[in-house]
CSV table of C-alpha atoms in Angstrom, one decimal:
chain,number,residue,atom,x,y,z
A,282,MET,CA,-19.3,-2.3,8.9
A,283,VAL,CA,-15.2,-2.3,7.9
A,284,GLU,CA,-14.0,0.7,6.9
A,285,TYR,CA,-12.0,0.4,3.5
A,286,LYS,CA,-9.2,2.7,3.5
A,287,ARG,CA,-6.6,4.2,0.5
A,288,LEU,CA,-3.1,3.1,1.1
A,289,LEU,CA,0.5,4.2,-0.4
A,290,VAL,CA,3.1,1.5,-0.5
A,291,SER,CA,6.1,2.4,-1.5
A,292,GLY,CA,8.7,-0.4,-2.4
A,293,ALA,CA,5.1,-2.8,-3.7
A,294,ALA,CA,7.1,-4.6,-5.7
A,295,GLY,CA,9.5,-5.7,-3.4
A,296,PHE,CA,9.4,-8.7,-0.8
A,297,ILE,CA,8.0,-7.2,2.0
A,298,GLY,CA,5.5,-4.8,0.1
A,299,SER,CA,4.0,-7.0,-2.2
A,300,TRP,CA,3.0,-9.5,0.8
A,301,LEU,CA,1.5,-6.2,2.4
A,302,CYS,CA,0.1,-4.7,-1.1
A,303,GLN,CA,-2.0,-8.7,-1.5
A,304,ASP,CA,-3.1,-8.8,2.0
A,305,LEU,CA,-4.6,-5.9,2.0
A,306,LEU,CA,-6.1,-5.8,-1.4
A,307,LYS,CA,-7.6,-9.1,-0.1
A,308,ARG,CA,-8.9,-7.0,2.5
A,309,GLY,CA,-10.9,-4.6,0.2
A,310,HIS,CA,-8.9,-2.3,0.7
A,311,PHE,CA,-7.2,0.4,-2.4
A,312,VAL,CA,-3.7,0.6,-2.9
A,313,ILE,CA,-1.7,2.9,-4.7
A,314,GLY,CA,1.6,1.1,-5.4
A,315,VAL,CA,5.1,2.9,-6.4
A,316,ASP,CA,8.6,1.1,-7.2
A,317,ASP,CA,10.9,1.8,-9.4
A,318,LEU,CA,12.2,-1.8,-9.6
A,319,SER,CA,15.3,-1.3,-8.8
A,320,GLY,CA,15.4,-3.8,-6.2
A,321,GLY,CA,11.3,-4.9,-6.4
A,322,PHE,CA,9.7,-7.2,-9.6
A,323,TYR,CA,7.5,-6.4,-11.7
A,324,GLU,CA,6.1,-10.3,-11.3
A,325,ASN,CA,5.6,-9.4,-7.6
A,326,VAL,CA,2.6,-7.2,-8.5
A,327,ALA,CA,1.9,-8.2,-11.8
A,328,PRO,CA,-1.5,-10.8,-10.5
A,329,PHE,CA,-3.3,-7.8,-8.7
A,330,LEU,CA,-3.5,-5.7,-12.0
A,331,GLN,CA,-5.5,-8.5,-12.9
A,332,GLU,CA,-6.8,-10.0,-9.8
A,333,TYR,CA,-8.0,-6.6,-8.2
A,334,PRO,CA,-8.1,-4.3,-11.9
A,335,HIS,CA,-10.2,-1.6,-9.1
A,336,GLN,CA,-8.7,-1.9,-5.9
A,337,PHE,CA,-4.5,-1.9,-7.8
A,338,LEU,CA,-2.9,0.7,-8.9
A,339,PHE,CA,1.2,0.7,-10.1
A,340,TYR,CA,3.2,3.2,-10.4
A,341,GLN,CA,6.7,2.6,-11.8
A,342,THR,CA,8.8,5.6,-10.4
A,343,ASP,CA,11.7,7.0,-8.3
A,344,VAL,CA,10.2,7.2,-5.2
A,345,GLY,CA,11.8,10.6,-4.4
A,346,ASN,CA,10.4,11.8,-7.7
A,347,ARG,CA,8.7,14.3,-5.9
A,348,ASN,CA,6.8,15.4,-9.0
A,349,ALA,CA,5.9,12.1,-9.8
A,350,MET,CA,4.8,11.6,-6.4
A,351,THR,CA,3.1,15.4,-6.2
A,352,GLU,CA,0.5,13.8,-9.2
A,353,ILE,CA,-0.3,10.6,-7.4
A,354,PHE,CA,-0.9,12.2,-3.9
A,355,LEU,CA,-3.1,14.5,-5.4
A,356,SER,CA,-4.6,12.1,-8.0
A,357,HIS,CA,-5.3,9.4,-4.3
A,358,ARG,CA,-5.4,10.8,-1.3
A,359,PRO,CA,-3.9,8.3,0.9
A,360,GLN,CA,-4.8,8.2,4.5
A,361,ILE,CA,-2.0,6.4,5.0
A,362,VAL,CA,1.2,5.2,3.4
A,363,VAL,CA,3.5,2.1,4.5
A,364,HIS,CA,6.9,3.5,3.4
A,365,CYS,CA,8.7,-0.5,2.1
A,366,ALA,CA,11.1,1.7,0.0
A,367,SER,CA,14.2,1.3,0.8
A,368,ASN,CA,18.4,0.4,-0.4
A,369,ALA,CA,18.3,-2.1,2.1
A,370,ARG,CA,22.0,-3.8,1.7
A,371,GLU,CA,23.5,-3.1,4.7
A,372,SER,CA,27.3,-3.8,4.1
A,373,ALA,CA,27.4,-1.8,0.9
A,374,SER,CA,26.7,0.8,2.8
A,375,PHE,CA,30.2,1.3,3.6
A,376,PHE,CA,31.1,1.2,0.1
A,377,SER,CA,27.5,3.5,-1.6
A,378,PRO,CA,26.9,6.2,1.1
A,379,CYS,CA,25.1,8.2,-0.7
A,380,ASP,CA,22.9,6.5,-2.7
A,381,ILE,CA,22.2,5.4,0.7
A,382,ILE,CA,20.9,8.2,2.4
A,383,TYR,CA,19.0,8.7,-0.5
A,384,ARG,CA,17.1,6.0,-1.2
A,385,ASN,CA,16.4,6.1,2.9
A,386,ALA,CA,17.0,9.6,4.2
A,387,MET,CA,15.9,11.5,1.2
A,388,ILE,CA,13.1,9.4,-0.1
A,389,GLY,CA,11.8,9.3,3.4
A,390,ALA,CA,11.6,12.7,4.5
A,391,THR,CA,9.5,13.3,0.8
A,392,LEU,CA,7.0,10.5,2.2
A,393,ILE,CA,6.2,12.0,5.1
A,394,GLU,CA,6.3,15.9,3.7
A,395,LEU,CA,4.3,14.9,0.1
A,396,GLY,CA,2.1,13.0,3.3
A,397,ILE,CA,1.6,15.9,5.7
A,398,LEU,CA,0.6,18.5,3.1
A,399,HIS,CA,-1.9,15.8,1.8
A,400,LYS,CA,-3.7,15.1,4.8
A,401,MET,CA,-2.2,11.6,5.6
A,402,GLN,CA,-4.1,10.7,8.5
A,403,ARG,CA,-1.1,8.1,9.8
A,404,PHE,CA,2.4,6.7,8.2
A,405,VAL,CA,4.0,2.9,9.0
A,406,PHE,CA,6.8,2.9,8.2
A,407,THR,CA,9.4,-0.1,7.7
A,408,SER,CA,12.4,0.4,9.8
A,409,SER,CA,15.5,-1.5,11.2
A,410,MET,CA,17.1,-3.4,14.2
A,411,SER,CA,20.7,-1.4,12.3
A,412,VAL,CA,19.6,1.8,14.7
A,413,TYR,CA,20.8,-0.5,17.3
A,414,GLY,CA,23.8,-0.7,16.3
A,415,ASN,CA,26.6,-2.6,18.4
A,416,GLY,CA,24.2,-2.9,21.6
A,417,LYS,CA,24.4,-5.7,23.7
A,418,PRO,CA,21.5,-7.8,22.9
A,419,PRO,CA,18.7,-8.6,22.1
A,420,PHE,CA,17.7,-4.8,21.2
A,421,ASP,CA,15.1,-3.2,22.9
A,422,GLU,CA,12.7,-1.0,21.5
A,423,ARG,CA,13.8,1.7,24.5
A,424,MET,CA,17.7,1.4,23.2
A,425,LYS,CA,19.4,4.9,22.6
A,426,ARG,CA,20.1,4.5,18.5
A,427,ALA,CA,23.4,4.0,17.4
A,428,PRO,CA,23.9,2.3,13.9
A,429,VAL,CA,27.1,1.8,13.9
A,430,ASP,CA,26.8,2.0,9.2
A,431,PRO,CA,25.3,4.4,7.4
A,432,TYR,CA,22.4,2.0,6.4
A,433,GLY,CA,21.3,2.4,10.0
A,434,VAL,CA,22.7,6.3,9.9
A,435,SER,CA,19.4,7.1,7.3
A,436,LYS,CA,17.2,4.4,9.1
A,437,MET,CA,17.8,6.3,12.2
A,438,ALA,CA,17.0,9.4,10.6
A,439,THR,CA,13.8,8.4,8.9
A,440,GLU,CA,13.0,7.1,12.0
A,441,MET,CA,13.5,10.6,14.3
A,442,MET,CA,12.4,12.7,11.3
A,443,ILE,CA,9.0,11.2,11.7
A,444,GLU,CA,9.1,11.2,15.5
A,445,GLN,CA,9.5,14.6,15.0
A,446,LEU,CA,7.2,15.7,12.6
A,447,ALA,CA,4.5,13.8,13.8
A,448,LYS,CA,4.0,16.2,17.4
A,449,VAL,CA,3.9,19.2,14.8
A,450,HIS,CA,1.7,18.2,12.0
A,451,GLY,CA,-0.1,15.9,13.6
A,452,PHE,CA,-0.6,12.8,11.6
A,453,SER,CA,0.3,9.2,13.6
A,454,TYR,CA,2.7,6.5,13.4
A,455,ILE,CA,4.0,3.2,13.9
A,456,ILE,CA,7.7,2.1,13.2
A,457,ILE,CA,7.6,-1.6,13.0
A,458,ARG,CA,11.6,-2.6,13.0
A,459,PRO,CA,11.7,-6.0,11.7
A,460,HIS,CA,15.6,-7.8,11.5
A,461,ASN,CA,16.2,-10.9,9.4
A,462,VAL,CA,12.8,-11.3,7.7
A,463,PHE,CA,13.0,-13.8,5.0
A,464,GLY,CA,10.3,-16.1,2.5
A,465,CYS,CA,8.2,-17.0,-1.1
A,466,GLN,CA,9.0,-13.7,-3.3
A,467,GLN,CA,12.6,-12.9,-1.7
A,468,SER,CA,15.5,-11.4,-4.7
A,469,LEU,CA,17.1,-14.2,-5.2
A,470,VAL,CA,20.1,-12.1,-7.3
A,471,ASP,CA,20.8,-9.4,-4.7
A,472,PRO,CA,25.0,-10.3,-3.5
A,473,PHE,CA,25.3,-7.5,-1.1
A,474,ARG,CA,22.2,-8.4,0.7
A,475,ASN,CA,19.6,-11.8,2.5
A,476,VAL,CA,21.7,-14.1,3.4
A,477,ILE,CA,19.3,-17.0,3.0
A,478,ALA,CA,18.6,-15.8,-1.1
A,479,ILE,CA,22.4,-15.3,-0.8
A,480,GLN,CA,23.1,-19.5,-0.1
A,481,MET,CA,20.4,-20.6,-2.5
A,482,ASN,CA,20.6,-18.9,-5.2
A,483,ARG,CA,25.2,-19.7,-5.2
A,484,LEU,CA,23.8,-23.5,-4.5
A,485,MET,CA,21.6,-23.7,-7.6
A,486,ARG,CA,24.8,-22.0,-9.4
A,487,LYS,CA,26.6,-24.4,-8.2
A,488,GLU,CA,29.7,-21.1,-6.7
A,489,PRO,CA,30.9,-22.0,-3.5
A,490,LEU,CA,29.4,-20.3,-0.6
A,491,TYR,CA,30.9,-17.4,1.5
A,492,ILE,CA,30.1,-16.4,5.5
A,493,TYR,CA,31.6,-13.3,6.8
A,494,GLY,CA,33.9,-14.4,9.6
A,495,ASP,CA,34.1,-17.7,11.6
A,496,GLY,CA,29.8,-18.1,11.3
A,497,THR,CA,29.1,-18.2,14.9
A,498,HIS,CA,27.6,-14.3,15.4
A,499,THR,CA,23.6,-14.8,16.1
A,500,ARG,CA,20.5,-13.5,14.1
A,501,ALA,CA,16.9,-14.2,14.8
A,502,PHE,CA,14.9,-15.1,12.0
A,503,SER,CA,11.6,-14.6,11.2
A,504,TYR,CA,9.3,-16.2,8.3
A,505,ILE,CA,7.1,-13.6,6.3
A,506,GLU,CA,3.9,-15.5,6.8
A,507,ASP,CA,4.9,-15.1,10.9
A,508,SER,CA,5.9,-11.5,10.2
A,509,LEU,CA,2.9,-10.3,7.9
A,510,PRO,CA,-0.2,-10.3,10.4
A,511,CYS,CA,2.1,-8.2,12.6
A,512,PHE,CA,2.7,-5.6,9.9
A,513,ILE,CA,-1.4,-5.9,8.5
A,514,ARG,CA,-2.0,-4.8,12.2
A,515,ALA,CA,0.4,-1.9,12.7
A,516,THR,CA,-1.3,-0.4,9.5
A,517,LEU,CA,-4.9,-1.0,10.2
A,518,ASN,CA,-5.4,-0.4,14.0
A,519,GLU,CA,-5.9,2.8,14.2
A,520,THR,CA,-6.1,2.3,17.8
A,521,LEU,CA,-2.4,1.5,18.1
A,522,THR,CA,-0.2,4.7,17.7
A,523,ASN,CA,3.2,6.6,17.9
A,524,GLU,CA,5.0,2.9,18.4
A,525,ILE,CA,8.0,1.5,18.1
A,526,ILE,CA,8.0,-1.9,17.8
A,527,ASN,CA,10.9,-5.0,16.9
A,528,LEU,CA,9.2,-6.9,14.6
A,529,GLY,CA,11.1,-10.5,13.9
A,530,GLY,CA,11.6,-13.7,14.9
A,531,LYS,CA,12.6,-15.7,18.9
A,532,GLU,CA,14.7,-17.7,18.5
A,533,GLU,CA,19.1,-16.9,18.1
A,534,ILE,CA,20.7,-18.8,15.6
A,535,THR,CA,24.4,-18.5,14.2
A,536,ILE,CA,24.8,-17.8,11.0
A,537,ASN,CA,26.6,-21.4,10.4
A,538,ASP,CA,23.4,-22.7,11.7
A,539,MET,CA,21.7,-21.1,9.4
A,540,VAL,CA,23.3,-22.8,6.8
A,541,ARG,CA,23.1,-25.6,7.7
A,542,ALA,CA,19.8,-26.3,6.9
A,543,VAL,CA,19.5,-24.2,3.9
A,544,ILE,CA,22.4,-26.7,2.5
A,545,ASP,CA,19.5,-29.5,3.8
A,546,GLU,CA,16.9,-28.4,2.3
A,547,MET,CA,19.2,-27.7,-0.8
A,548,ILE,CA,21.0,-30.5,-2.0
A,549,GLY,CA,19.9,-32.6,0.7
A,550,PRO,CA,20.6,-33.6,5.2
A,551,GLY,CA,24.3,-33.8,5.5
A,552,ALA,CA,25.1,-33.5,1.9
A,553,GLU,CA,28.7,-31.2,2.2
A,554,TYR,CA,29.2,-28.4,0.3
A,555,PRO,CA,32.8,-25.5,-0.2
A,556,ILE,CA,32.4,-23.4,2.6
A,557,ILE,CA,34.7,-20.4,2.3
A,558,TYR,CA,35.3,-18.1,5.7
A,559,THR,CA,36.3,-14.7,4.6
A,560,GLU,CA,37.2,-11.3,6.9
A,561,PRO,CA,34.1,-10.1,8.9
A,562,ARG,CA,33.0,-7.4,6.8
A,563,HIS,CA,33.5,-4.0,8.5
A,564,GLY,CA,30.7,-3.0,11.0
A,565,GLU,CA,29.4,-6.4,11.3
A,566,VAL,CA,27.5,-6.7,14.5
A,567,PRO,CA,28.2,-9.8,16.2
A,568,HIS,CA,25.3,-10.9,18.3
A,569,ALA,CA,21.9,-9.0,16.6
A,570,PHE,CA,18.8,-9.7,17.7
A,571,SER,CA,16.2,-8.2,19.0
A,572,THR,CA,13.1,-8.7,22.4
A,573,TRP,CA,9.9,-9.5,20.4
A,574,GLN,CA,7.2,-9.4,23.6
A,575,LYS,CA,6.0,-6.3,22.3
A,576,SER,CA,4.9,-7.3,18.8
A,577,VAL,CA,3.3,-10.0,21.1
A,578,ASP,CA,1.4,-7.7,23.2
A,579,LEU,CA,1.4,-5.1,20.6
A,580,LEU,CA,0.8,-7.3,17.2
A,581,GLY,CA,-0.1,-10.9,18.6
A,582,TYR,CA,3.5,-11.9,16.8
A,583,GLU,CA,3.1,-16.0,16.3
A,584,GLU,CA,5.3,-18.4,15.0
A,585,ASN,CA,2.9,-20.6,13.3
A,586,ILE,CA,5.6,-21.4,10.3
A,587,GLY,CA,8.8,-20.7,12.6
A,588,TRP,CA,12.2,-20.4,11.0
A,589,LYS,CA,12.8,-24.2,9.8
A,590,SER,CA,9.7,-25.1,8.0
A,591,GLY,CA,10.8,-21.4,6.5
A,592,VAL,CA,13.5,-22.0,5.1
A,593,VAL,CA,11.9,-25.6,3.7
A,594,ARG,CA,8.8,-23.3,1.9
A,595,MET,CA,11.7,-20.1,0.5
A,596,ALA,CA,13.6,-23.4,-0.6
A,597,THR,CA,11.0,-24.6,-2.6
A,598,PHE,CA,10.3,-20.9,-4.1
A,599,ALA,CA,14.2,-20.5,-5.4
A,600,LYS,CA,13.9,-24.3,-6.9
A,601,HIS,CA,10.7,-23.2,-8.5
A,602,LYS,CA,12.9,-20.3,-9.6
A,603,GLY,CA,15.6,-21.5,-10.8
A,604,PRO,CA,19.6,-20.1,-10.7
A,605,GLN,CA,19.5,-16.1,-11.8
A,606,SER,CA,21.8,-14.5,-12.9
A,607,TRP,CA,23.4,-11.6,-10.3
A,608,ARG,CA,21.7,-8.1,-10.4
A,609,PHE,CA,24.9,-6.4,-9.8
A,610,SER,CA,25.2,-3.1,-8.9
A,611,PRO,CA,28.7,-0.6,-8.7
A,612,LEU,CA,29.5,0.4,-5.9
A,613,ALA,CA,30.2,3.9,-5.9
A,614,ILE,CA,33.5,3.5,-3.4
A,615,PRO,CA,35.6,0.6,-5.4
A,616,THR,CA,38.5,0.0,-2.7
A,617,ASP,CA,40.4,-2.4,-1.3
A,618,ALA,CA,38.6,-2.7,1.7
A,619,ILE,CA,34.7,-4.7,-0.1
A,620,PRO,CA,35.1,-7.5,0.6
A,621,GLU,CA,36.4,-10.3,-1.0
A,622,PRO,CA,33.0,-12.4,-2.4
A,623,TRP,CA,32.2,-8.7,-4.5
A,624,LYS,CA,35.5,-8.5,-5.7
A,625,ILE,CA,35.2,-11.9,-7.4
A,626,LEU,CA,31.2,-11.7,-8.6
A,627,HIS,CA,31.3,-10.9,-11.6
A,628,ASN,CA,35.1,-10.2,-12.5
A,629,PHE,CA,34.7,-6.6,-10.1
A,630,LYS,CA,38.4,-4.8,-10.1
A,631,VAL,CA,39.2,-2.2,-8.3
A,632,ASP,CA,41.3,1.0,-9.5
A,633,LYS,CA,44.4,0.7,-7.5
C-alpha cells in the first residue's frame, strides 16, 4: 500500500519546482507550494489548483518570511521539504551579493530551522555544480567544494548547514547538484540566466545573440523530463539518505554547438544569424560538467530524450509563448565591470 506524503515545495512556481509538483500530485501526494513569484510564474501552478483541489495548496509568499512560513508549517506539518527556491543568477551574483546570500543561504537556513522545529523527516535540496568552482572536470561528488562566485558560496553554505544540522537533529537529506537542466516551463524572460532560454527569446525578439568568450567553453545539458524521475526518486526513496548526487547530462558540448542547435530549431537548419562574442563573464568557469555515474546507480538516470531532442521540444514551447519582454531586476552594484549585454539591455545605465 502506497503511503502518501505531505510535501512542501519551495520555488513551486519556478521551472524545476513546478515539474516536481505536477509529478508528485499525479502520484497522489499532498503538496504545499510556496513561491513569491519573483522568478516563477503563477501560470505554472494555476492548473494544479483546479485539477488537484484537495491535494494542492499554493502560498504566494517569500520563503524567507518567517512568520508566514511558521503558519504554513503549523497548518500542514510537511514530512518532506523540497527546497527549489533560489536566486540562480550566478554571474549576476558579483553585482547583487546580498540578494544572493539572502535568497539562497538565509532562506535555506530558515527552511531547515522551521523544518526541524516542526518535525520534518527529510530535506531535499536543489544545489548547484557551482560549488565545484574552477576544478578539473568532470566534477565528482567527492571533490572539495571551492566556489569562485558568491552564488556558489551561497549554495555551499546551504549544503554545509544541511550536513551539520542533520547530524545534530536527525533528519535525513539528499543534496542534488543539477547542471544545466532546461526545458518547457523554463523562464524565457530572465536576461541573467538560462543560456538556451535567453537565446531563444533573443531570436524571437530579433535581437543579436551574445556569447561570452569564444564559445568553446563546454557544458553538459539535461532535458527536464530526463532529470525529473531522479528528482522524484531522491525525494521519495526513504532508503536513500544523506547523499550528494550530481544530476545532469552525460555529453559535454560547446556553447557554440548549443547555440547552433538553437538557431537551427528556431529559424531553420543552417540559418545565418548575428552572433556577438564578448568578454567572458567574471568567474565563469571555461569547462564545467560533472560525473553522472552516481545518478545512474542511485537514481536510475537515463537520457531517453537527450539534449538535442530537448532543444526541439523547448523550441516548440518557446514559439508557442512567443517573444517575451525581459524581466529586468536592477543590480545592486552597477559598475563598469558588468557585462556589455547587460548594459545594453533596457538602456541600463552605469553610474560613473
